[in-house]
Coordinates of C-alpha atoms in Angstrom, one line a residue:
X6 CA -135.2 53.8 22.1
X7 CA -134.5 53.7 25.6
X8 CA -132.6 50.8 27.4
X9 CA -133.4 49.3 30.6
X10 CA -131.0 49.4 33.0
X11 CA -128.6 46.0 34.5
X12 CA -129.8 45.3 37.7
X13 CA -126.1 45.4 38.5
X14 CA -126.8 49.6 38.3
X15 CA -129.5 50.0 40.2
X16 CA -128.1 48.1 42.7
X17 CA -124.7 50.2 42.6
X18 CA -127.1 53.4 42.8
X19 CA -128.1 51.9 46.6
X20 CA -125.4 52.9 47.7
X21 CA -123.9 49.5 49.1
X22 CA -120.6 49.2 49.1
X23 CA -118.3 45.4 49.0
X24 CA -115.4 43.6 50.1
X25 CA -113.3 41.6 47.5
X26 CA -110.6 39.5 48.7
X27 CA -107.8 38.2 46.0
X28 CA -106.0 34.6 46.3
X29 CA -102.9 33.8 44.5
X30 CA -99.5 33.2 45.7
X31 CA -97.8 35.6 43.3
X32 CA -97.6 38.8 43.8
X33 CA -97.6 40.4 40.1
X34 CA -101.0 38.2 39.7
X35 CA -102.4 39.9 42.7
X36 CA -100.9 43.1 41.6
X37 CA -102.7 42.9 38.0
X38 CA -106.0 42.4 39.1
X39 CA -105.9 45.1 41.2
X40 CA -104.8 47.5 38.3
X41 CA -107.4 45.6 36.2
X42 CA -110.6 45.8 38.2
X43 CA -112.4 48.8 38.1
X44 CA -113.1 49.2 41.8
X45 CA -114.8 52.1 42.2
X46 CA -117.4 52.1 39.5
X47 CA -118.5 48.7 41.1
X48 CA -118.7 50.0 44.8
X49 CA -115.9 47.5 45.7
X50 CA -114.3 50.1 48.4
X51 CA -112.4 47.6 49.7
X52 CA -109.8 44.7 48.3
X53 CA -108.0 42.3 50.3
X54 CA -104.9 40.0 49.7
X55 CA -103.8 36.7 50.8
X56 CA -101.0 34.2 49.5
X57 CA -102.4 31.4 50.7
X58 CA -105.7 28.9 50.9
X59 CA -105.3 28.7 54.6
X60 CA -105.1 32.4 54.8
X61 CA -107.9 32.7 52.9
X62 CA -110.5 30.8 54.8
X63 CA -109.4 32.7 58.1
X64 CA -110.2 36.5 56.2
X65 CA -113.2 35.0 54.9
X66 CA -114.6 34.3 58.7
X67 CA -113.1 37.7 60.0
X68 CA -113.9 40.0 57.1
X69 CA -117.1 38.3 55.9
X70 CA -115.7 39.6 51.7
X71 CA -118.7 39.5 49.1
X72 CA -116.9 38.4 46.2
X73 CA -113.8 36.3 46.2
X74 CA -111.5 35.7 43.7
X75 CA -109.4 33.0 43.7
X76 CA -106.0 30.8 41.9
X77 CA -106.4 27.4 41.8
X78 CA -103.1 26.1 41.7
X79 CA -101.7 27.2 45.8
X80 CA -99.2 26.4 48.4
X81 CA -101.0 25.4 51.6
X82 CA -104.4 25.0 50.7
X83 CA -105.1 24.3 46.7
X84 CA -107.8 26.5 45.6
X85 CA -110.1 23.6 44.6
X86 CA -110.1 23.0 48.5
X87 CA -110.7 26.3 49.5
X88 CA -113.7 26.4 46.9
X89 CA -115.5 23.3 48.7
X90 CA -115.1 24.7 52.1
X91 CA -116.7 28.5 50.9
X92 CA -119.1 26.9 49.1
X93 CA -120.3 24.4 51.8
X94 CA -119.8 27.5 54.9
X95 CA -120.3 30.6 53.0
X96 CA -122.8 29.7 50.2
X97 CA -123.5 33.7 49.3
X98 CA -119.8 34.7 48.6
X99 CA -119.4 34.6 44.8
X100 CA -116.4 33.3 43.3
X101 CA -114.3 33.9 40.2
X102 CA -111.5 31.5 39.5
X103 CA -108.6 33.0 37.7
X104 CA -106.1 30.0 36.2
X105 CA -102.9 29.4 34.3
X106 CA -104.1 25.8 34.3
X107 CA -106.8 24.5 31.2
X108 CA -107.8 21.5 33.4
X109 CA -110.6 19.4 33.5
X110 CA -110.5 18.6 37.3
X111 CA -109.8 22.4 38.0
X112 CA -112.8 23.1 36.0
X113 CA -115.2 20.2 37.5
X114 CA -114.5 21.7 41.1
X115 CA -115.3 24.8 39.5
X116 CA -118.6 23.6 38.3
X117 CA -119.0 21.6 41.6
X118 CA -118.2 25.0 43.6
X119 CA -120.7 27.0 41.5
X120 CA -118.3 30.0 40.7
X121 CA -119.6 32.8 38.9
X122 CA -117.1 32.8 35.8
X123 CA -113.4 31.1 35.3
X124 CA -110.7 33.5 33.9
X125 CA -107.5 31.9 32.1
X126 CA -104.5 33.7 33.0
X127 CA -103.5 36.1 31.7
X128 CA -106.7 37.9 32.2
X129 CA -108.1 41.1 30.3
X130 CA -109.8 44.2 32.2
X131 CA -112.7 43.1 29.8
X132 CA -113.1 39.8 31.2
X133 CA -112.0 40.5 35.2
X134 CA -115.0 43.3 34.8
X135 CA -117.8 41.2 32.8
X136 CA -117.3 38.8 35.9
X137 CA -117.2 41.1 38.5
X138 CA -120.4 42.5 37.2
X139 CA -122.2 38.8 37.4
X140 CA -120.8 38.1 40.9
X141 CA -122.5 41.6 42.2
X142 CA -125.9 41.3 40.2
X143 CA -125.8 37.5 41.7
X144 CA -125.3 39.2 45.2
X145 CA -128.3 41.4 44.5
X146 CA -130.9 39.1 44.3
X147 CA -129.6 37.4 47.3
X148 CA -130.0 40.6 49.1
X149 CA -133.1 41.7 47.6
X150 CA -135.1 41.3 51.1
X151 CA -133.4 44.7 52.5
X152 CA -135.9 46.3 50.5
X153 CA -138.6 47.5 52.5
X154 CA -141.1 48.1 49.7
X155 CA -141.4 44.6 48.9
X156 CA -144.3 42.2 50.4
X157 CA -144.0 40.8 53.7
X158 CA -144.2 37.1 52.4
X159 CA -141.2 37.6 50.0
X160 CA -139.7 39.3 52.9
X161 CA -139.7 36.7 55.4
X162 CA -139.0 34.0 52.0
X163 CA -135.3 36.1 51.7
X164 CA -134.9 36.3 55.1
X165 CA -135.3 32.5 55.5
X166 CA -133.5 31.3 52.7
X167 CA -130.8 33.3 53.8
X168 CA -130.7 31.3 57.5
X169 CA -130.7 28.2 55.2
X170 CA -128.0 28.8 53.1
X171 CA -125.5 29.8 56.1
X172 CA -125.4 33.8 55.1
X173 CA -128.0 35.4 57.6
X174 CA -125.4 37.1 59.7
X175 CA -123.7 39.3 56.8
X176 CA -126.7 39.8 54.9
X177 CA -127.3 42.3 57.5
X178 CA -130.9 41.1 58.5
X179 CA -130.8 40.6 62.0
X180 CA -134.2 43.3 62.2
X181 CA -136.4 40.9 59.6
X182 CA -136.5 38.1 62.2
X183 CA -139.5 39.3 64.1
X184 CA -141.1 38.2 60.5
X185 CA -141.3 35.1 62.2
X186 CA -142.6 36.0 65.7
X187 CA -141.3 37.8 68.7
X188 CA -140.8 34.8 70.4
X189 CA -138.9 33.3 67.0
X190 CA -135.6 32.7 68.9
X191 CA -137.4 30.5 72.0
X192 CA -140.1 28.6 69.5
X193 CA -139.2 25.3 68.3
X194 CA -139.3 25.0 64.0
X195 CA -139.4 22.0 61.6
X196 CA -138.1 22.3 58.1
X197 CA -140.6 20.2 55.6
X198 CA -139.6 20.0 51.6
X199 CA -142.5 18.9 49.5
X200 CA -142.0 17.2 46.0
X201 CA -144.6 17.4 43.0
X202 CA -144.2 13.4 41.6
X203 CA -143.9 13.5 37.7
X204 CA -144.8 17.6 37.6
X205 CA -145.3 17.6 34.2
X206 CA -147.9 15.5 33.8
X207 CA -150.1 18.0 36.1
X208 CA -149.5 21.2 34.6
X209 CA -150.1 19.7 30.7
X210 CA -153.8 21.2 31.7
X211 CA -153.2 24.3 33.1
X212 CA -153.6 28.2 31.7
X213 CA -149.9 28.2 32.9
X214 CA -148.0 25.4 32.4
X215 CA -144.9 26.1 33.9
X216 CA -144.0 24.2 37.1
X217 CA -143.2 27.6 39.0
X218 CA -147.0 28.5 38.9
X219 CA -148.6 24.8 39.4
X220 CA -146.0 24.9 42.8
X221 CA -147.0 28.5 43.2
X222 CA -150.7 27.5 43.8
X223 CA -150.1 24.9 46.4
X224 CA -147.8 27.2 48.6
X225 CA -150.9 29.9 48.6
X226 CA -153.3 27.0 49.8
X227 CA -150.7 25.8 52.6
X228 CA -150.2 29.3 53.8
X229 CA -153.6 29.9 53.9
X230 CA -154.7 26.8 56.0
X231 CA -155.1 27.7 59.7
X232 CA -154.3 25.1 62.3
X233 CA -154.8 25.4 66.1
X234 CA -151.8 26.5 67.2
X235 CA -149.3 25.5 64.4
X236 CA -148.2 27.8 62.2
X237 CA -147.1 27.7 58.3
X238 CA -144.8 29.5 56.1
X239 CA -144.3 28.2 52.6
X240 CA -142.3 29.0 49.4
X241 CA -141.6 28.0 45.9
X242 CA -137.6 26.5 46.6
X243 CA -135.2 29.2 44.4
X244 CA -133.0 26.1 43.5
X245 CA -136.0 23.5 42.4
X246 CA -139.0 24.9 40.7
X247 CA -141.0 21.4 42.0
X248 CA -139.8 21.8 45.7
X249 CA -141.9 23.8 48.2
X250 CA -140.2 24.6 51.1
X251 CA -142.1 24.5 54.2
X252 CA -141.6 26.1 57.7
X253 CA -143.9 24.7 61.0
X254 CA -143.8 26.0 64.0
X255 CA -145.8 25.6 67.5
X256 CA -147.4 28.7 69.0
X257 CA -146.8 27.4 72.5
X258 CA -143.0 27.8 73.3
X259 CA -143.4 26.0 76.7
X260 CA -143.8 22.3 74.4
X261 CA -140.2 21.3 73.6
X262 CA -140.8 17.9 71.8
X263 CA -142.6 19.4 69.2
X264 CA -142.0 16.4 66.3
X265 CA -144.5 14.4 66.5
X266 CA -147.2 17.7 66.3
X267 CA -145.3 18.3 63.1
X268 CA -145.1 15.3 61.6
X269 CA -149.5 15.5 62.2
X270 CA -150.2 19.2 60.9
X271 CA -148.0 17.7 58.4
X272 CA -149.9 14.9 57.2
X273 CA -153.3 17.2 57.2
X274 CA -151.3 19.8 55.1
X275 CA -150.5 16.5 52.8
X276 CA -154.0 15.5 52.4
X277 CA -155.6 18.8 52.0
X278 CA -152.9 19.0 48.4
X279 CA -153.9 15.8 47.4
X280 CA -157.5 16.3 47.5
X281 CA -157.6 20.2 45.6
X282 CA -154.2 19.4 43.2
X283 CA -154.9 15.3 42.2
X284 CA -151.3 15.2 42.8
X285 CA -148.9 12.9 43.7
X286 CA -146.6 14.5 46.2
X287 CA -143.6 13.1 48.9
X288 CA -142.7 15.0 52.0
X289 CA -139.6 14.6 53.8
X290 CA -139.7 16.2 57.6
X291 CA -136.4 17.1 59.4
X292 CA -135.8 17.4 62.5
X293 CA -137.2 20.1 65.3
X294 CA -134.8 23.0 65.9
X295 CA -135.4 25.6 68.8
X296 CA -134.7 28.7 67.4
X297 CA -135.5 30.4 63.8
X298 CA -131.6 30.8 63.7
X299 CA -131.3 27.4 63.6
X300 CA -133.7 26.0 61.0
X301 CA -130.3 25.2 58.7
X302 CA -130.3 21.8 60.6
X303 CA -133.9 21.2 60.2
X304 CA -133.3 22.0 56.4
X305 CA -130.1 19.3 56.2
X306 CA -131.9 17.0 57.6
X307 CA -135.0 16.8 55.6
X308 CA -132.8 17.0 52.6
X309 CA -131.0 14.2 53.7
X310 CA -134.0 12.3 53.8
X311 CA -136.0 13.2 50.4
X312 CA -132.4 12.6 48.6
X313 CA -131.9 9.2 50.1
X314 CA -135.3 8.2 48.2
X315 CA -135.2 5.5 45.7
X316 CA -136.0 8.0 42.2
X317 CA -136.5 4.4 40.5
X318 CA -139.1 3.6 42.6
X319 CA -140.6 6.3 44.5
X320 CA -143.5 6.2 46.3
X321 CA -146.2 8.8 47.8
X322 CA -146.3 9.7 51.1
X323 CA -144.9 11.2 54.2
X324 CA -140.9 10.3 55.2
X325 CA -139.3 11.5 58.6
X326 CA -136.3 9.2 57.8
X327 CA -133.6 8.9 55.3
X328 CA -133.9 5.1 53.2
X329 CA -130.9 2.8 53.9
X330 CA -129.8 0.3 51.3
X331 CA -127.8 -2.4 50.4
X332 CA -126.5 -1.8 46.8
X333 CA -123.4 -2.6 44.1
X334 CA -121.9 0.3 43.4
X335 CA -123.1 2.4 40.4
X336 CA -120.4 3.1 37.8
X337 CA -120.0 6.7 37.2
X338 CA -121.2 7.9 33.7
X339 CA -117.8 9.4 33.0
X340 CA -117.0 5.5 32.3
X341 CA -118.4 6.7 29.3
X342 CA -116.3 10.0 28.6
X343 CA -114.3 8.3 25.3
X344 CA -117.1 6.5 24.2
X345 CA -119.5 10.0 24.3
X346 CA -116.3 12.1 23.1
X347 CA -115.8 9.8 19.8
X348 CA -120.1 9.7 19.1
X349 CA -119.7 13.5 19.0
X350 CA -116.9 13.6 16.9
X351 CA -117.9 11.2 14.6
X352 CA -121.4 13.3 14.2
X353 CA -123.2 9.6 15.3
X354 CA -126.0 11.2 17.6
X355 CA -128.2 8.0 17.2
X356 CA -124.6 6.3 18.8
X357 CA -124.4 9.0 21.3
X358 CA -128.6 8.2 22.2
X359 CA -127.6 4.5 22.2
X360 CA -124.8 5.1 24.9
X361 CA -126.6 7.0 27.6
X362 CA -129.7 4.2 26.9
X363 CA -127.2 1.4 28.0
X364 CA -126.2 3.3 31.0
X365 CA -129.8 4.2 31.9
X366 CA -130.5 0.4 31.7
X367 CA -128.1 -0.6 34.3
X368 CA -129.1 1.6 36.4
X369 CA -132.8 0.5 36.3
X370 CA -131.1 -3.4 36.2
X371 CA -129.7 -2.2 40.0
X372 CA -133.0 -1.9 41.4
X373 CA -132.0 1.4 43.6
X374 CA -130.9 4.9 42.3
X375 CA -131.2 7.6 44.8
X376 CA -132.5 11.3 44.0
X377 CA -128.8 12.4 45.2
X378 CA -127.4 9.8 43.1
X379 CA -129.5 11.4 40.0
X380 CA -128.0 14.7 40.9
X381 CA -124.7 13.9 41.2
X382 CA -124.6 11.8 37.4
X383 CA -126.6 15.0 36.5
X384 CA -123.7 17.5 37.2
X385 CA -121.1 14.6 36.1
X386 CA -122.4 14.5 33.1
X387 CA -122.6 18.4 32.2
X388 CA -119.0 18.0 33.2
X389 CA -118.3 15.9 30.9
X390 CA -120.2 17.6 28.2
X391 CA -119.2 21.0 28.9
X392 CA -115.4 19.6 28.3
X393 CA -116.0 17.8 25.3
X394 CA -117.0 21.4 24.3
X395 CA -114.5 22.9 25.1
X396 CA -112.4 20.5 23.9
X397 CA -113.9 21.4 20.2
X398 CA -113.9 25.0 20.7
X399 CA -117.7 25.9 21.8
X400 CA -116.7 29.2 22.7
X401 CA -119.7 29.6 25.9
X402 CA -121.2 28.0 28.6
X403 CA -124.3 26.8 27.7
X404 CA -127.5 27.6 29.5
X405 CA -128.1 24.5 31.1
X406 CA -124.8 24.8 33.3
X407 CA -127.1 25.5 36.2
X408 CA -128.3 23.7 39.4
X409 CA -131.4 25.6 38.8
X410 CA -132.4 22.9 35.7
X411 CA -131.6 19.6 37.7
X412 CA -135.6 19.6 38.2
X413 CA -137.0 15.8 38.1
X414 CA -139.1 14.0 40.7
X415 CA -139.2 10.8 39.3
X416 CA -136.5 8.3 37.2
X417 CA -138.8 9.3 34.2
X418 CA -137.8 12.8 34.0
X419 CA -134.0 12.2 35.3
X420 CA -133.2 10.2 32.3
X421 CA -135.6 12.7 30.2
X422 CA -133.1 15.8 30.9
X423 CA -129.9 13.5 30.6
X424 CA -131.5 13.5 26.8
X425 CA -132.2 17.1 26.7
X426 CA -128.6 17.5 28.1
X427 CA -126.8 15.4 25.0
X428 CA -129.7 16.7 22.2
X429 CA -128.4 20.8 23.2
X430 CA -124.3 20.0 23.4
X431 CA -124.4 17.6 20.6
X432 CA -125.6 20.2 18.5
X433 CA -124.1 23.2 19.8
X434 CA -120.7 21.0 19.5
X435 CA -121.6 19.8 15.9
X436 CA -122.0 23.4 14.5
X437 CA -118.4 24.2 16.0
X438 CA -116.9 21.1 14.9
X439 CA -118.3 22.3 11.0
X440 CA -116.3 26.3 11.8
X441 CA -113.1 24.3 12.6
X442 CA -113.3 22.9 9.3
X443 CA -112.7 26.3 7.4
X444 CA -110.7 27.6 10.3
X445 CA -106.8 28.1 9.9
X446 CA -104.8 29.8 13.1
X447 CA -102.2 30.9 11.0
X448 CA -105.2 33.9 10.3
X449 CA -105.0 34.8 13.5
X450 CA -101.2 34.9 13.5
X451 CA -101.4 37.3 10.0
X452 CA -103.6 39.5 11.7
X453 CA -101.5 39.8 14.4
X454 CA -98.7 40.9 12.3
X455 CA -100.8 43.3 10.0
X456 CA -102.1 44.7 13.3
X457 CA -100.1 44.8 16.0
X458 CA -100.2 48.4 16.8
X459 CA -104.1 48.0 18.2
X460 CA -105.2 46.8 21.9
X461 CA -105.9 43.5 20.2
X462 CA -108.4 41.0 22.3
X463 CA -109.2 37.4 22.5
X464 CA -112.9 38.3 22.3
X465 CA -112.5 39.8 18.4
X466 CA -111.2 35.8 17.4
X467 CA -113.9 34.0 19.3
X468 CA -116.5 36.5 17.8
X469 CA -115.2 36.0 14.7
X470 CA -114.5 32.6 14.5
X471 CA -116.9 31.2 17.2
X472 CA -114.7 29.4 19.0
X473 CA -114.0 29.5 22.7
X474 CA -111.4 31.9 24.1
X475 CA -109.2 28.7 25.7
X476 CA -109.6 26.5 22.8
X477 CA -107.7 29.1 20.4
X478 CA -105.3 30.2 23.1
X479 CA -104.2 26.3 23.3
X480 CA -104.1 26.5 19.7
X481 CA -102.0 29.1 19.0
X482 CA -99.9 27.8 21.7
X483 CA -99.8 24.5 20.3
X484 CA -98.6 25.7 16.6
X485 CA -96.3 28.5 17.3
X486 CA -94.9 27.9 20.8
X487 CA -96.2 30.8 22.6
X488 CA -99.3 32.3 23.8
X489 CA -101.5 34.9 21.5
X490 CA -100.6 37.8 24.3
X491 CA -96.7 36.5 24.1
X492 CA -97.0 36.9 20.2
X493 CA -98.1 40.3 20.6
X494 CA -95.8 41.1 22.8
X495 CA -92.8 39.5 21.2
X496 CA -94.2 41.4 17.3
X497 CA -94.2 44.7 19.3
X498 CA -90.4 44.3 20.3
X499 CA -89.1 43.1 17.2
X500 CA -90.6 46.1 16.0
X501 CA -89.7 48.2 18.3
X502 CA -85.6 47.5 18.0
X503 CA -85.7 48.2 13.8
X504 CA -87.4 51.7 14.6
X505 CA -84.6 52.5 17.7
X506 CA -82.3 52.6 14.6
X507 CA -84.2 55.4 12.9
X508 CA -82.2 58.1 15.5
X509 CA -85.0 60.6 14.0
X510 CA -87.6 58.8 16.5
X511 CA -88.3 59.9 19.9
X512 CA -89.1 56.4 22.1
X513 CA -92.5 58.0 22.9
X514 CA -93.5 58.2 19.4
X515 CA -92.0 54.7 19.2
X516 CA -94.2 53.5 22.3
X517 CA -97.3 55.0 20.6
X518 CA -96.8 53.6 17.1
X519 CA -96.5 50.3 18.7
X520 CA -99.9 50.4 20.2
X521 CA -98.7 51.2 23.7
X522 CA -100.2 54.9 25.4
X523 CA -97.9 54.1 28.4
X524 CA -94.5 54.7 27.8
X525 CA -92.9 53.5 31.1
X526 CA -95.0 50.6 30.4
X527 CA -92.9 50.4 27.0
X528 CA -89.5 50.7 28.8
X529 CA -90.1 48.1 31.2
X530 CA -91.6 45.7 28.2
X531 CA -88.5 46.3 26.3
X532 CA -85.7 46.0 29.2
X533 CA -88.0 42.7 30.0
X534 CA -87.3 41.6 26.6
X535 CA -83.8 42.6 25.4
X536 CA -82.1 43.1 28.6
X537 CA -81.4 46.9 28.4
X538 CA -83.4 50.1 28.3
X539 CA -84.6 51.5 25.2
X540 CA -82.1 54.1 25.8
X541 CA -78.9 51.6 26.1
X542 CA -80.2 49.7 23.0
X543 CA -79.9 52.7 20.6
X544 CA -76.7 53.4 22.2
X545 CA -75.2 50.3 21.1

């Protein structure tokens, strides 16, 4: 049977080559992943150091790296700080966090920051590569507009997205611009978003129910209306499957207060959906930018605006400024962390249902609760979850760890996925919970000392056990006062001093029937651990 290929290959077989830059103020750290990560097999031709945040952020700007991969714990500039700045300037740079630190606010920035994978120290090749791997396949579809062979409309949808997000000028792309017009640099654009109100309840009908298609249909219609002189390029929004982006722009470069025009072609564009789709839809409009280079502050703007709306109470229509309000402030749902972590625990799920149904209700009781407001408790919350599962061991992140599934238009569906969110972890936490219960570390620790002559790796105990890599590191830590890799290491050398008094051994059969195929590696282990070469010790 033949396999088909990781996009990760076929992107390698390009030919395009990246820049990785490395972050951690100690050396041997810096020093391992380099001897970990298998450069060349990814097309990573180039790695790059620093010691510092600060440091950091300054190669970032001048050497414009791919992938990034960073400590979290820093002198200078703390790598949760560095993380908010990449992500908010650099939004195409993938990161991978490598930590000596099991900590839930490390994490949460993590989460916040949208790394690609976070790595415990100390790290495995297995790991460092699996995560390299994601971070390059990631960059991929990012870059998938340099192929020529695609159509012009996904073309110039790449191209754009690409302005938006902050990462045109090292995607290479300069050449797609006159997508957009020759005149695209002198022209004056206006970023629209459109919303689909309560999606579901229009796609219930369809062939195709998935919101991707219904949203699919409206941005052929709007691309296909002709207006005098106003031009419109629309596409399904990569992060929301219910938001249409929309780009507008005036044929006549000689107007310069083009807004209002907009705002019009916008409201005909708005009436023509309503009429074929019977749906209910709300447009935020940003403001005019001159420039196709400059769209990212149209973009903001009309952000701004749609997230300012009240999700409670949200009404149809057409908004060109962002709502102000007067409101209490909301308590944050991670109020509830004990409360949600003793429900799961105690295997109560009607409890846990009960819980998230009193904070729902205060929400409502508060009159106004903003879409950003809805995204924000959103990701709080999957923090929260996604620590009370690791907290029990769950050994993976589950699927709906992703921006991609914060898709609601209306209060309805918000507190609808907050459900979905507690029905998958509760579960997925349950059945780990019920493992624990036959689980004994001290296996692990036998196994260990029956073994200790293989490469042994984390991955064979979570596989077997189904338990997360961190949970049974902290663990083993917790009962035998060392790490799993310490215990190996310390087995090995024990080991390795009762067969330096058989005088009949060479220390490179010694060094192999300890598992290691380096024996300088050995030597260096052993002088680590005892003080003296294995040469002084049988001397002694």
């Amino acid at each position: 049977m033949r396999m088909e290929r990781r996009p990760v290959l076929r992107y390698l077989e390009a030919g395009l080559m990246y820049k990785v830059l490395i972050v951690d103020d100690e050396e041997p750290v810096r020093e391992a992943v380099k001897i970990l990560g298998e450069w060349e097999k990814l097309n990573i031709h180039e790695i790059i150091e620093a010691e510092n945040g600060k440091d950091a952020i300054r190669i970032v700007r001048e050497k414009q790296p791919e992938l990034v991969i960073v400590d979290m714990k820093m002198p200078e500039m703390s790598g949760s700080e560095f993380l908010r700045i990449v992500e908010l300037d650099y939004p195409d740079i993938q990161t991978i966090v490598v930590s000596g630190y099991d900590s839930f606010e490390f994490t949460r920035q993590a989460i916040l920051s949208r790394v690609t994978d976070y790595l415990l120290k100390p790290i495995s090749g297995e790991e460092l590569n699996a995560a390299l791997e994601k971070c390059i396949s990631k960059t991929e579809k990012i870059t998938q507009g340099l192929n020529h062979n695609i159509p012009l409309s996904v073309l110039k949808t790449n191209t754009l997205m690409s302005i938006l997000k902050g990462s045109f000028e090292s995607n290479g792309t300069k050449m797609y611009l006159r997508t957009f017009g020759d005149n695209c640099n002198e022209k004056y654009f206006n970023i629209a978003l459109l919303r689909i109100m309560s999606i579901q309840e229009y796609t219930v009908n369809s062939a195709d129910k998935s919101p991707e298609f219904f949203c699919s249909e409206i941005v052929s219609m709007i691309n296909e209306a002709c207006m005098e002189n106003i031009e419109c390029f629309s596409f399904v929004d990569t992060l929301k499957s219910n938001q249409i982006v929309m780009l507008i722009s005036d044929n006549d470069i000689t107007k310069k207060d083009n807004h209002m025009i907009y705002v019009e072609a916008v409201r005909k564009l708005y009436k023509k959906v309503r009429e074929k789709f019977k749906a209910d839809v709300i447009i935020s409009i940003g403001s005019s930018f001159q420039g196709i280079k400059s769209v990212g502050g149209s973009y903001r703007s009309a952000e701004v605006i749609l997230l300012s709306l009240n999700a409670i109470d949200t009404r149809e229509g057409i908004y060109t400024e962002a709502v102000s309000c007067t409101r209490t402030a909301q308590a944050s749902i991670l109020t509830n962390m004990f409360l949600i972590k003793n429900a799961v625990e105690k295997g109560s799920f009607h409890y846990l249902k009960s819980i998230i149904s009193d904070y729902l209700i205060k929400i409502k009781e508060g009159d106004y609760f903003s879409f950003k407001d809805a995204e924000k408790t959103t990701r709080e919350f999957i923090i929260l979850m996604e620590d009370i599962a690791e907290a029990f061991g769950v050994p993976q992140k589950l699927p709906i760890n992703s921006d991609s599934n914060y898709v609601f238009s209306s209060f309805q569906e918000f507190e609808k996925l907050l459900y979905t969110i507690i029905d998958v972890y509760y579960h997925e936490i349950r059945k780990c919970i019920k493992a624990n219960e036959n689980f004994d570390i001290v296996e692990i620790k036998d196994f260990i000392d029956k073994n200790y002559f293989q490469d042994i790796k984390i991955s064979i105990f979570t596989n077997k056990y189904y338990l997360s890599r961190a949970y049974i590191m902290k663990l083993f830590k917790k009962n035998f006062g060392c790490g799993i890799h310490e215990y190996i290491q310390n087995v090995r050398m024990r080991k390795a001093g009762e067969l330096l008094n058989d005088k009949q051994l060479k220390i490179l059969s010694i060094s192999q029937l300890l598992g290691y195929t380096d024996t300088n590696y050995f030597s260096k282990a052993f002088k680590n651990y005892y003080g003296v070469s294995p040469t002084d010790y049988r001397k002694q």
